[in-house]
mmCIF file of C-alpha atoms and ligand atoms in Angstrom:
data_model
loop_
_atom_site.group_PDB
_atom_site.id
_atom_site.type_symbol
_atom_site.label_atom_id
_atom_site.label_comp_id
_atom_site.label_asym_id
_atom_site.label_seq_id
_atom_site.Cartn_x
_atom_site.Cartn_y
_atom_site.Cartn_z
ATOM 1 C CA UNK A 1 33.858 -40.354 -58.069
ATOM 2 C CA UNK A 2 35.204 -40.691 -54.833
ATOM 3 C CA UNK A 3 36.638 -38.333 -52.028
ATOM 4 C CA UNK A 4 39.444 -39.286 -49.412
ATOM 5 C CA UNK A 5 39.628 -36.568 -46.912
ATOM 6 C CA UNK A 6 42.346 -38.362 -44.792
ATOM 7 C CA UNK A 7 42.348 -36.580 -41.571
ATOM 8 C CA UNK A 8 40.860 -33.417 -42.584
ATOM 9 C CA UNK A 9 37.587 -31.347 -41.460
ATOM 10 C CA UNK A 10 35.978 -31.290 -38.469
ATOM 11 C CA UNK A 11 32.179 -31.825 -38.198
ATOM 12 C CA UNK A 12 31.441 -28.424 -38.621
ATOM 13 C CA UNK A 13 33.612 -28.049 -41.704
ATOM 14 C CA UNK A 14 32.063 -30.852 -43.249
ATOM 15 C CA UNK A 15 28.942 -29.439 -43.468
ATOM 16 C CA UNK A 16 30.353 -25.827 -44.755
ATOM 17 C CA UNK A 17 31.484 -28.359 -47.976
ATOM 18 C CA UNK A 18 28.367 -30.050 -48.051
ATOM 19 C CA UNK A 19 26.393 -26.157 -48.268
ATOM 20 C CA UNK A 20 28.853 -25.366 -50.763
ATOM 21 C CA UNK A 21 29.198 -28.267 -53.093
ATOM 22 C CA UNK A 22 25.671 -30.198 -53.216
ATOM 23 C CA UNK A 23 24.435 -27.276 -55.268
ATOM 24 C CA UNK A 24 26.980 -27.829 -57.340
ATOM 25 C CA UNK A 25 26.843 -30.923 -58.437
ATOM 26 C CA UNK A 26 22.771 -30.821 -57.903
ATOM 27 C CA UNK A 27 21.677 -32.574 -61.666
ATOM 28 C CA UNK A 28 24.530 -34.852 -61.948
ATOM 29 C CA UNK A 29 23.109 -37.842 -62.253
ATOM 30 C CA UNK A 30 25.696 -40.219 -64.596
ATOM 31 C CA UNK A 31 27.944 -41.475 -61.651
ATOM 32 C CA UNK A 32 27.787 -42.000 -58.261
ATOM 33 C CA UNK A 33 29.691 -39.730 -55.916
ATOM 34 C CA UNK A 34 30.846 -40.893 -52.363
ATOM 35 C CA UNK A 35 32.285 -38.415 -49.876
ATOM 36 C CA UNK A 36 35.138 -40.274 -46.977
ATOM 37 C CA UNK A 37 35.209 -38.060 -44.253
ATOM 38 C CA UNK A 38 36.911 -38.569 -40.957
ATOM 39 C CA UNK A 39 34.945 -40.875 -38.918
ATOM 40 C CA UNK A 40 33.942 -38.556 -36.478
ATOM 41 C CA UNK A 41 32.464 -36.361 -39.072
ATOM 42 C CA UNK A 42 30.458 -39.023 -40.335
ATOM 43 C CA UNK A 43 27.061 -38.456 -38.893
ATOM 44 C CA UNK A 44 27.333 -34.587 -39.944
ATOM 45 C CA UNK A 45 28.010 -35.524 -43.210
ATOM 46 C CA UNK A 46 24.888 -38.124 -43.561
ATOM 47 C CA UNK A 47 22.609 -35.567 -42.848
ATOM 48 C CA UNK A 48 24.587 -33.014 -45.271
ATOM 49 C CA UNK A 49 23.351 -35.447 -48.305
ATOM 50 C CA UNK A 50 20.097 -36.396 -47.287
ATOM 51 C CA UNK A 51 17.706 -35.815 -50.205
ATOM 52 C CA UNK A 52 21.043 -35.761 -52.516
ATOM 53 C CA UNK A 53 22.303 -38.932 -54.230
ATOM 54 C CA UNK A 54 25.990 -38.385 -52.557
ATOM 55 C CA UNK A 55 26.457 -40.770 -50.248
ATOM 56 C CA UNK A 56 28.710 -41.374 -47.306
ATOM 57 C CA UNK A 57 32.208 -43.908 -46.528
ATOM 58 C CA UNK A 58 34.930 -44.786 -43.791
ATOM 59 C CA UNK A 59 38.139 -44.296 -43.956
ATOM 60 C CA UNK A 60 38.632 -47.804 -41.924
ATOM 61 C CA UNK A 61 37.128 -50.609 -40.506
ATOM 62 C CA UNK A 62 38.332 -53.109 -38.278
ATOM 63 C CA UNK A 63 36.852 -56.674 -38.572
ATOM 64 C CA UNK A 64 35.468 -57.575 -35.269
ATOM 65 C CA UNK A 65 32.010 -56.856 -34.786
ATOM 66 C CA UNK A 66 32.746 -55.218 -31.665
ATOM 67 C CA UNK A 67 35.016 -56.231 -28.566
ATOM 68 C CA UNK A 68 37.934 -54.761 -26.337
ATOM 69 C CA UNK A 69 39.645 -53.206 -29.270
ATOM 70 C CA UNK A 70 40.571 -49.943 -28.372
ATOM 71 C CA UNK A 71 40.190 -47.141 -30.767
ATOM 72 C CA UNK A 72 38.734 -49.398 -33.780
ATOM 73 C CA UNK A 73 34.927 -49.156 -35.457
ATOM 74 C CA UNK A 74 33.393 -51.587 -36.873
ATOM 75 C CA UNK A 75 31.681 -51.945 -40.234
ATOM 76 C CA UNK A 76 28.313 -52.352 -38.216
ATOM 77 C CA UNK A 77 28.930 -49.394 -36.279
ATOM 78 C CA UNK A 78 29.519 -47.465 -39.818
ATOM 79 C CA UNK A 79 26.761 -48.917 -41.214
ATOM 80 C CA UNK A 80 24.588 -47.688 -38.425
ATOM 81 C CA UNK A 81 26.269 -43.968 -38.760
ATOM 82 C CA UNK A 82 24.556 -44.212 -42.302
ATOM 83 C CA UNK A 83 28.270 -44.757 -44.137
ATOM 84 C CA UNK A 84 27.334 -47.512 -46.971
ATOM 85 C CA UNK A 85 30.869 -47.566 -48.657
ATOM 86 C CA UNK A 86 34.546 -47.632 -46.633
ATOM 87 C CA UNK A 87 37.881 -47.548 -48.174
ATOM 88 C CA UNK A 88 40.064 -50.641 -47.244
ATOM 89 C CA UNK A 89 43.982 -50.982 -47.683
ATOM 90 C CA UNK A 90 44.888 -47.321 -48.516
ATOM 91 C CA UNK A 91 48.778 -46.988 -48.899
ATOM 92 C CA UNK A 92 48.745 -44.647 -45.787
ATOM 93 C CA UNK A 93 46.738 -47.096 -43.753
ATOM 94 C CA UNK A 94 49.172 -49.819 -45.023
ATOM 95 C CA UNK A 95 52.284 -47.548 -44.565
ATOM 96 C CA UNK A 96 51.467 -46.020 -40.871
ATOM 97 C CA UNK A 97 49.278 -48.670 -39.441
ATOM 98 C CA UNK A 98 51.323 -51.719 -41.186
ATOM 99 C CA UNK A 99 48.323 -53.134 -42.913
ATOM 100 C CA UNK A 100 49.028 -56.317 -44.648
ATOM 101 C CA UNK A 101 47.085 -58.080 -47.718
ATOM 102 C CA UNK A 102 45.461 -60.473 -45.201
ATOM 103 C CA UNK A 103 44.170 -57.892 -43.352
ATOM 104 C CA UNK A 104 42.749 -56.211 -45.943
ATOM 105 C CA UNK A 105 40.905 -59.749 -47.306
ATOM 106 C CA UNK A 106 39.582 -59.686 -44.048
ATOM 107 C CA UNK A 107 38.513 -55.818 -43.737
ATOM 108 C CA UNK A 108 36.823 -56.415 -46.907
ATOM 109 C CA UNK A 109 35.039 -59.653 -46.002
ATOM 110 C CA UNK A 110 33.587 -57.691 -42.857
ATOM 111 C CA UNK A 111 32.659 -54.342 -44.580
ATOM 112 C CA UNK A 112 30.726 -56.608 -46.726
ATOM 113 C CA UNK A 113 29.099 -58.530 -44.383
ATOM 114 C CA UNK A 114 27.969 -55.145 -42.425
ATOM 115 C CA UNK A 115 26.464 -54.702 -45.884
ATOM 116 C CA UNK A 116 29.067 -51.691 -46.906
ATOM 117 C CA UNK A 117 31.376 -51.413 -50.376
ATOM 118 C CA UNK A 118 34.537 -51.624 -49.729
ATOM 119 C CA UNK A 119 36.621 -49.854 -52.105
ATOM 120 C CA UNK A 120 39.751 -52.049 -52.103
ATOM 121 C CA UNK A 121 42.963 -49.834 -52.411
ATOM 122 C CA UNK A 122 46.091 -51.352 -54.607
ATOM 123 C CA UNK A 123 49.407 -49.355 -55.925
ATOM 124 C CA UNK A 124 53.204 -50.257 -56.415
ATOM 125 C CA UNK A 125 55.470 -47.686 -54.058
ATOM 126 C CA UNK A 126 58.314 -45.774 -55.730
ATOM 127 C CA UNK A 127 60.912 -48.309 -56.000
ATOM 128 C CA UNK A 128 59.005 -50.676 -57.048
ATOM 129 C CA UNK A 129 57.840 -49.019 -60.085
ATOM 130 C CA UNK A 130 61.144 -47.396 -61.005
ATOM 131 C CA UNK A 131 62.184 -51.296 -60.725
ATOM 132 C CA UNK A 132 60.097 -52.349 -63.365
ATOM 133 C CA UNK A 133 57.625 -54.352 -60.438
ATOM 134 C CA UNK A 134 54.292 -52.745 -61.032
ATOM 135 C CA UNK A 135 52.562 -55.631 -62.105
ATOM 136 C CA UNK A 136 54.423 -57.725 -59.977
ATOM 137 C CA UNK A 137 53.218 -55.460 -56.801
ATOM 138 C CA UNK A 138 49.883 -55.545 -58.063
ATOM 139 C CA UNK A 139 49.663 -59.366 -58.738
ATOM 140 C CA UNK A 140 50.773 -60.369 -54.931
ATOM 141 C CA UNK A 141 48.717 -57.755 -53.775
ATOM 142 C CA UNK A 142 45.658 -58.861 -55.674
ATOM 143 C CA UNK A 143 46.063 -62.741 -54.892
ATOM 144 C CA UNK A 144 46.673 -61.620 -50.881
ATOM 145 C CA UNK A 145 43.965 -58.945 -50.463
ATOM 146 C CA UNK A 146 41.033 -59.596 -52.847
ATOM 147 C CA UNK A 147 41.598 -62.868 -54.505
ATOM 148 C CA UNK A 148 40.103 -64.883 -51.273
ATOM 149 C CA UNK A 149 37.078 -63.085 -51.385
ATOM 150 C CA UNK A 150 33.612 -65.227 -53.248
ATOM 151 C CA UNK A 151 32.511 -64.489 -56.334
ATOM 152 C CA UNK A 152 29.350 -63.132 -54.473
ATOM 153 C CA UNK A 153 31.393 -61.080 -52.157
ATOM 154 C CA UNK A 154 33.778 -60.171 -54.765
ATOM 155 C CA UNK A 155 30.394 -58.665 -57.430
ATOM 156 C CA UNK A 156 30.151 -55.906 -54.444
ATOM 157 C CA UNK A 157 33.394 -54.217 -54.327
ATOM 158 C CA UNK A 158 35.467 -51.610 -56.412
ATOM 159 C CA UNK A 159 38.634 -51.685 -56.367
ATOM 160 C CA UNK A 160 41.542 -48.306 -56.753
ATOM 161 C CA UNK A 161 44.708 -48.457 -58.211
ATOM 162 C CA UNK A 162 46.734 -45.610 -56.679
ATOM 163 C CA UNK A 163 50.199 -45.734 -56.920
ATOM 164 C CA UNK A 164 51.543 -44.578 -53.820
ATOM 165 C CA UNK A 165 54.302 -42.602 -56.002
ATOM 166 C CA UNK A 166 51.415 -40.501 -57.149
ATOM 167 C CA UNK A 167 49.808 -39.754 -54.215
ATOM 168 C CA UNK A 168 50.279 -36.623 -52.158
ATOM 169 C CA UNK A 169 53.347 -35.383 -54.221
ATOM 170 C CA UNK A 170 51.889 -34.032 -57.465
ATOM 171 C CA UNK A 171 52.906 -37.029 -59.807
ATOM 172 C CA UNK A 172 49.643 -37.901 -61.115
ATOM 173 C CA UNK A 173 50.251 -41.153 -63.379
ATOM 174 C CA UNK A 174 49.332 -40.812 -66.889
ATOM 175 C CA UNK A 175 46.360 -42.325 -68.605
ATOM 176 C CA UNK A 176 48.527 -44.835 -70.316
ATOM 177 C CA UNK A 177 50.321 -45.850 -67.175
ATOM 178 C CA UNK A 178 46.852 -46.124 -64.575
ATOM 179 C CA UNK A 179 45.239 -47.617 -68.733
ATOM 180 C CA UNK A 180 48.121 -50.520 -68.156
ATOM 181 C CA UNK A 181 47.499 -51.004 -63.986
ATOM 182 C CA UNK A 182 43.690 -51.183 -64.728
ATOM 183 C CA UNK A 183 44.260 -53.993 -67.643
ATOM 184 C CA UNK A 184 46.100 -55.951 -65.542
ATOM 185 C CA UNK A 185 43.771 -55.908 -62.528
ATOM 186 C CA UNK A 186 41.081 -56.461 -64.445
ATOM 187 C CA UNK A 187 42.985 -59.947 -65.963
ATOM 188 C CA UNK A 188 43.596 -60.584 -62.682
ATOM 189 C CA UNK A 189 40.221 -60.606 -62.082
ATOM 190 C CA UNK A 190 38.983 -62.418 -64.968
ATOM 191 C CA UNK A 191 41.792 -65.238 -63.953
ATOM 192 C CA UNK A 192 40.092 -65.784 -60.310
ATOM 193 C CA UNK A 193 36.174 -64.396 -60.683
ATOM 194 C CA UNK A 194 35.335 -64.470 -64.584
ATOM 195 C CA UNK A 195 35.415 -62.673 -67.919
ATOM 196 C CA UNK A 196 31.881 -61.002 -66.327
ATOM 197 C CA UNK A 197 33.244 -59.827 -62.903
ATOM 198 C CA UNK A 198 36.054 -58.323 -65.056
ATOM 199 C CA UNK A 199 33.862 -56.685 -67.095
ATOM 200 C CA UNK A 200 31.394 -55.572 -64.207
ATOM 201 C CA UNK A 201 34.589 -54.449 -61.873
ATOM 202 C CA UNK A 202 34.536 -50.777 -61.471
ATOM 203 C CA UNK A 203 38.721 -49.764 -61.138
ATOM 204 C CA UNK A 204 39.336 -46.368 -59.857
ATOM 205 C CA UNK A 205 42.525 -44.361 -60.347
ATOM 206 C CA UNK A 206 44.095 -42.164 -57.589
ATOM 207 C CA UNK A 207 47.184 -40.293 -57.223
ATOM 208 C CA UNK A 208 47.355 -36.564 -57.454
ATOM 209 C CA UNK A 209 44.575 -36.091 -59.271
ATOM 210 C CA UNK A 210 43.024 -32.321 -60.015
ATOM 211 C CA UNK A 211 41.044 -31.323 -62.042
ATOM 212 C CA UNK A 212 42.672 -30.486 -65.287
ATOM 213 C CA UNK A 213 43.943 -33.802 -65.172
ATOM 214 C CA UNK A 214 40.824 -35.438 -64.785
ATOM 215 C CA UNK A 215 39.444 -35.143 -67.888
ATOM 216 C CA UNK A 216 42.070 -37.396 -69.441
ATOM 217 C CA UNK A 217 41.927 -39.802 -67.287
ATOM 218 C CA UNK A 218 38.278 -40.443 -67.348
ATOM 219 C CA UNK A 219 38.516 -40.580 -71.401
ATOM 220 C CA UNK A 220 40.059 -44.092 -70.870
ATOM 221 C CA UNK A 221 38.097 -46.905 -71.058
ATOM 222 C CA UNK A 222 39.550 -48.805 -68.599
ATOM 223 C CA UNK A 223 39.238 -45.722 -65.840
ATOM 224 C CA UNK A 224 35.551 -45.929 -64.220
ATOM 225 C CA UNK A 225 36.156 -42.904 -61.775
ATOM 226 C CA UNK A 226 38.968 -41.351 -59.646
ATOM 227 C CA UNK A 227 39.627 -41.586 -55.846
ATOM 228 C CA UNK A 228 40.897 -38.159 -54.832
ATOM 229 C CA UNK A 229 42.454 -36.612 -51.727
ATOM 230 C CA UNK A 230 43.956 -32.986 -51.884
ATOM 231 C CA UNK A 231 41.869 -31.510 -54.235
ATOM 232 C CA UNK A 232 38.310 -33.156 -52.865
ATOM 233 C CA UNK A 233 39.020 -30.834 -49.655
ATOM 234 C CA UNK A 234 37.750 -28.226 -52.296
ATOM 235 C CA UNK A 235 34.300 -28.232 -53.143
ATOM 236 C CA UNK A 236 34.954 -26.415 -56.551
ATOM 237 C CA UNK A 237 37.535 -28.303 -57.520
ATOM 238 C CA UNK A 238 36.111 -31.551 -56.634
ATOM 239 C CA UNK A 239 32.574 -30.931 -58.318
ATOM 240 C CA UNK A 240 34.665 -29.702 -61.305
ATOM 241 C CA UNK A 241 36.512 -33.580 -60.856
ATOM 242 C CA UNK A 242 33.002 -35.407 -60.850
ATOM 243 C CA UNK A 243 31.818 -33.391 -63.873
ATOM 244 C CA UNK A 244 34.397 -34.831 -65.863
ATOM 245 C CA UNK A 245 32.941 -38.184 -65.088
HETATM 246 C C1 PEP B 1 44.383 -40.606 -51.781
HETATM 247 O O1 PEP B 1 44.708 -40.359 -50.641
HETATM 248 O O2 PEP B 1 43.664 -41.587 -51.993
HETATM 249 C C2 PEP B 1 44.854 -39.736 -52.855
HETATM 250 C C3 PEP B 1 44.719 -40.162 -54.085
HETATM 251 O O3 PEP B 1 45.406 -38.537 -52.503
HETATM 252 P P1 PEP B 1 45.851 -37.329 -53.484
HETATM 253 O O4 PEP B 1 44.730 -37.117 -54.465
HETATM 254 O O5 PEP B 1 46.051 -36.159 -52.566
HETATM 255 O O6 PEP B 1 47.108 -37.763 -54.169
#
C-alpha cells in the first residue's frame, strides 16, 4: 500500500503524519506500506518509521551515480537517506519532465542496482483509452520500459497501473477495468519473464483512489495494493486505505 505525496509536506509536516498515522496502523502486519515523500523530506520521514515496519521511497531517481547533473539524486544517494523503494515513470514525471520508456528501463536498472524497488509506473492517457488503445498503450509501454530489464532484475520490482485519466480528477477506474489492465500486464509478463514472475509480480492500481473505493478494488485478485496520491496526504484516510488491504 503505497503513498505518492507529489510535491506536498515539508519536513516538518511529514513528521506531524508520521505522529498521527503510525499509531494507526500500529498491528497491521498483512502488507507492506511505503510512504513517497518529497525528497527533501526524506530523512525526516526515515526516522518517523524507525521501529515501525513502514518504510520509506523517492519520488525520482536519475541514473548516474553521481556527476555534473544539476538538480538530480541518485539511487545511491536515496539509498543512503534510508529510502529502499522509488517510484519510476509516474505519468506526471513522464508528462512534465518528458520521461520516455527508455528512460524509465534505465531508472529502473539503476534503482536496482543502488539496491532500491522501483515501483514501475504504467497507464493509457485519456484519448487513448476513449480510443479503445489501453492495451495497446500498455503493451509499448511494457516492451520499452520494463521488458529490457533480467529476469533477476525484473523478480525485484512492482509495477502500477494508473491510468493517467484517473489520476488527480476523481475518476477512479473500476475493478473490472484496473481487473483487465492487471491481466494483461501480467501476460505481458509471463510472455518475456515466465508463468512464475507473472505469478510473483505484485501490480498496483492508482488513480483516484479513497477510501470507500478501496475496498473493491483490493477484493480483486489481480489487485495486490493501491498507489495513492490525494487521499495519502491524510493520515486517516490513508490508514483507513491500507486496512482494506
Ligand atoms: C498518483 O499520483 O500516483 C495518484 C494515483 O494520485 P491520486 O490518487 O491523487 O489520483
Amino acid at each position: 500500500m503505497a503513498a505518492n505525496w507529489k510535491m506536498y509536506k515539508t519536513a516538518e509536516q511529514a513528521t506531524l503524519f508520521f505522529d498521527a498515522f503510525n499509531p494507526l496502523v500500529d498491528g497491521v502486519n498483512d502488507c507492506e506500506i511505503v510512504i513517497f515523500p518529497a525528497s527533501i523530506a526524506i530523512p525526516a520521514a526515515v526516522n518517523a518509521v524507525t521501529r515501525t515496519a513502514i518504510r520509506i521511497g523517492g519520488q525520482n531517481i536519475f541514473w548516474q551515480k553521481e556527476g555534473a547533473y544539476t538538480g538530480e539524486i541518485s539511487g545511491e544517494m536515496l539509498y543512503a537517506a534510508g529510502a529502499t523503494w522509488v517510484l519510476v515513470g509516474h505519468s506526471e514525471r513522464r508528462q512534465y519532465f518528458h520521461e520516455t520508456d527508455a528512460d524509465v528501463l534505465k531508472k529502473s536498472q539503476s534503482a536496482l542496482a543502488a539496491g532500491l524497488t522501483p515501483i514501475i509506473c504504467v497507464g493509457e492517457r485519456l484519448e487513448d483509452h476513449k480510443a479503445g488503445k489501453t492495451d495497446e498503450v500498455l503493451v509499448r509501454q511494457f516492451a520499452g520500459g520494463i521488458a529490457g530489464l533480467t529476469e533477476e532484475q525484473f523478480a525485484n520490482v512492482a509495477i502500477a497501473y494508473e491510468p493517467v485519466w484517473a489520476i488527480g480528477t476523481g475518476q477512479t477506474a473500476t475493478p473490472e477495468i484496473a481487473s483487465e489492465a492487471h491481466k494483461l500486464i501480467r501476460s505481458e509478463t509471463g510472455k518475456r519473464f515466465g508463468r512464475t514472475a507473472a505469478e510473483q509480480l505484485r501490480i498496483l492500481y492508482g488513480g483516484s483512489v479513497k477510501p470507500e473505493k478501496c475496498e473493491g478494488l483490493m477484493k480483486e485478485p489481480e489487485i495486490d495494493g493501491v498507489l495513492v496520491g490525494a487521499a495519502s496526504l491524510d493520515p486517516e484516510a490513508f490508514a483507513k486505505i491500507v486496512k482494506a488491504a
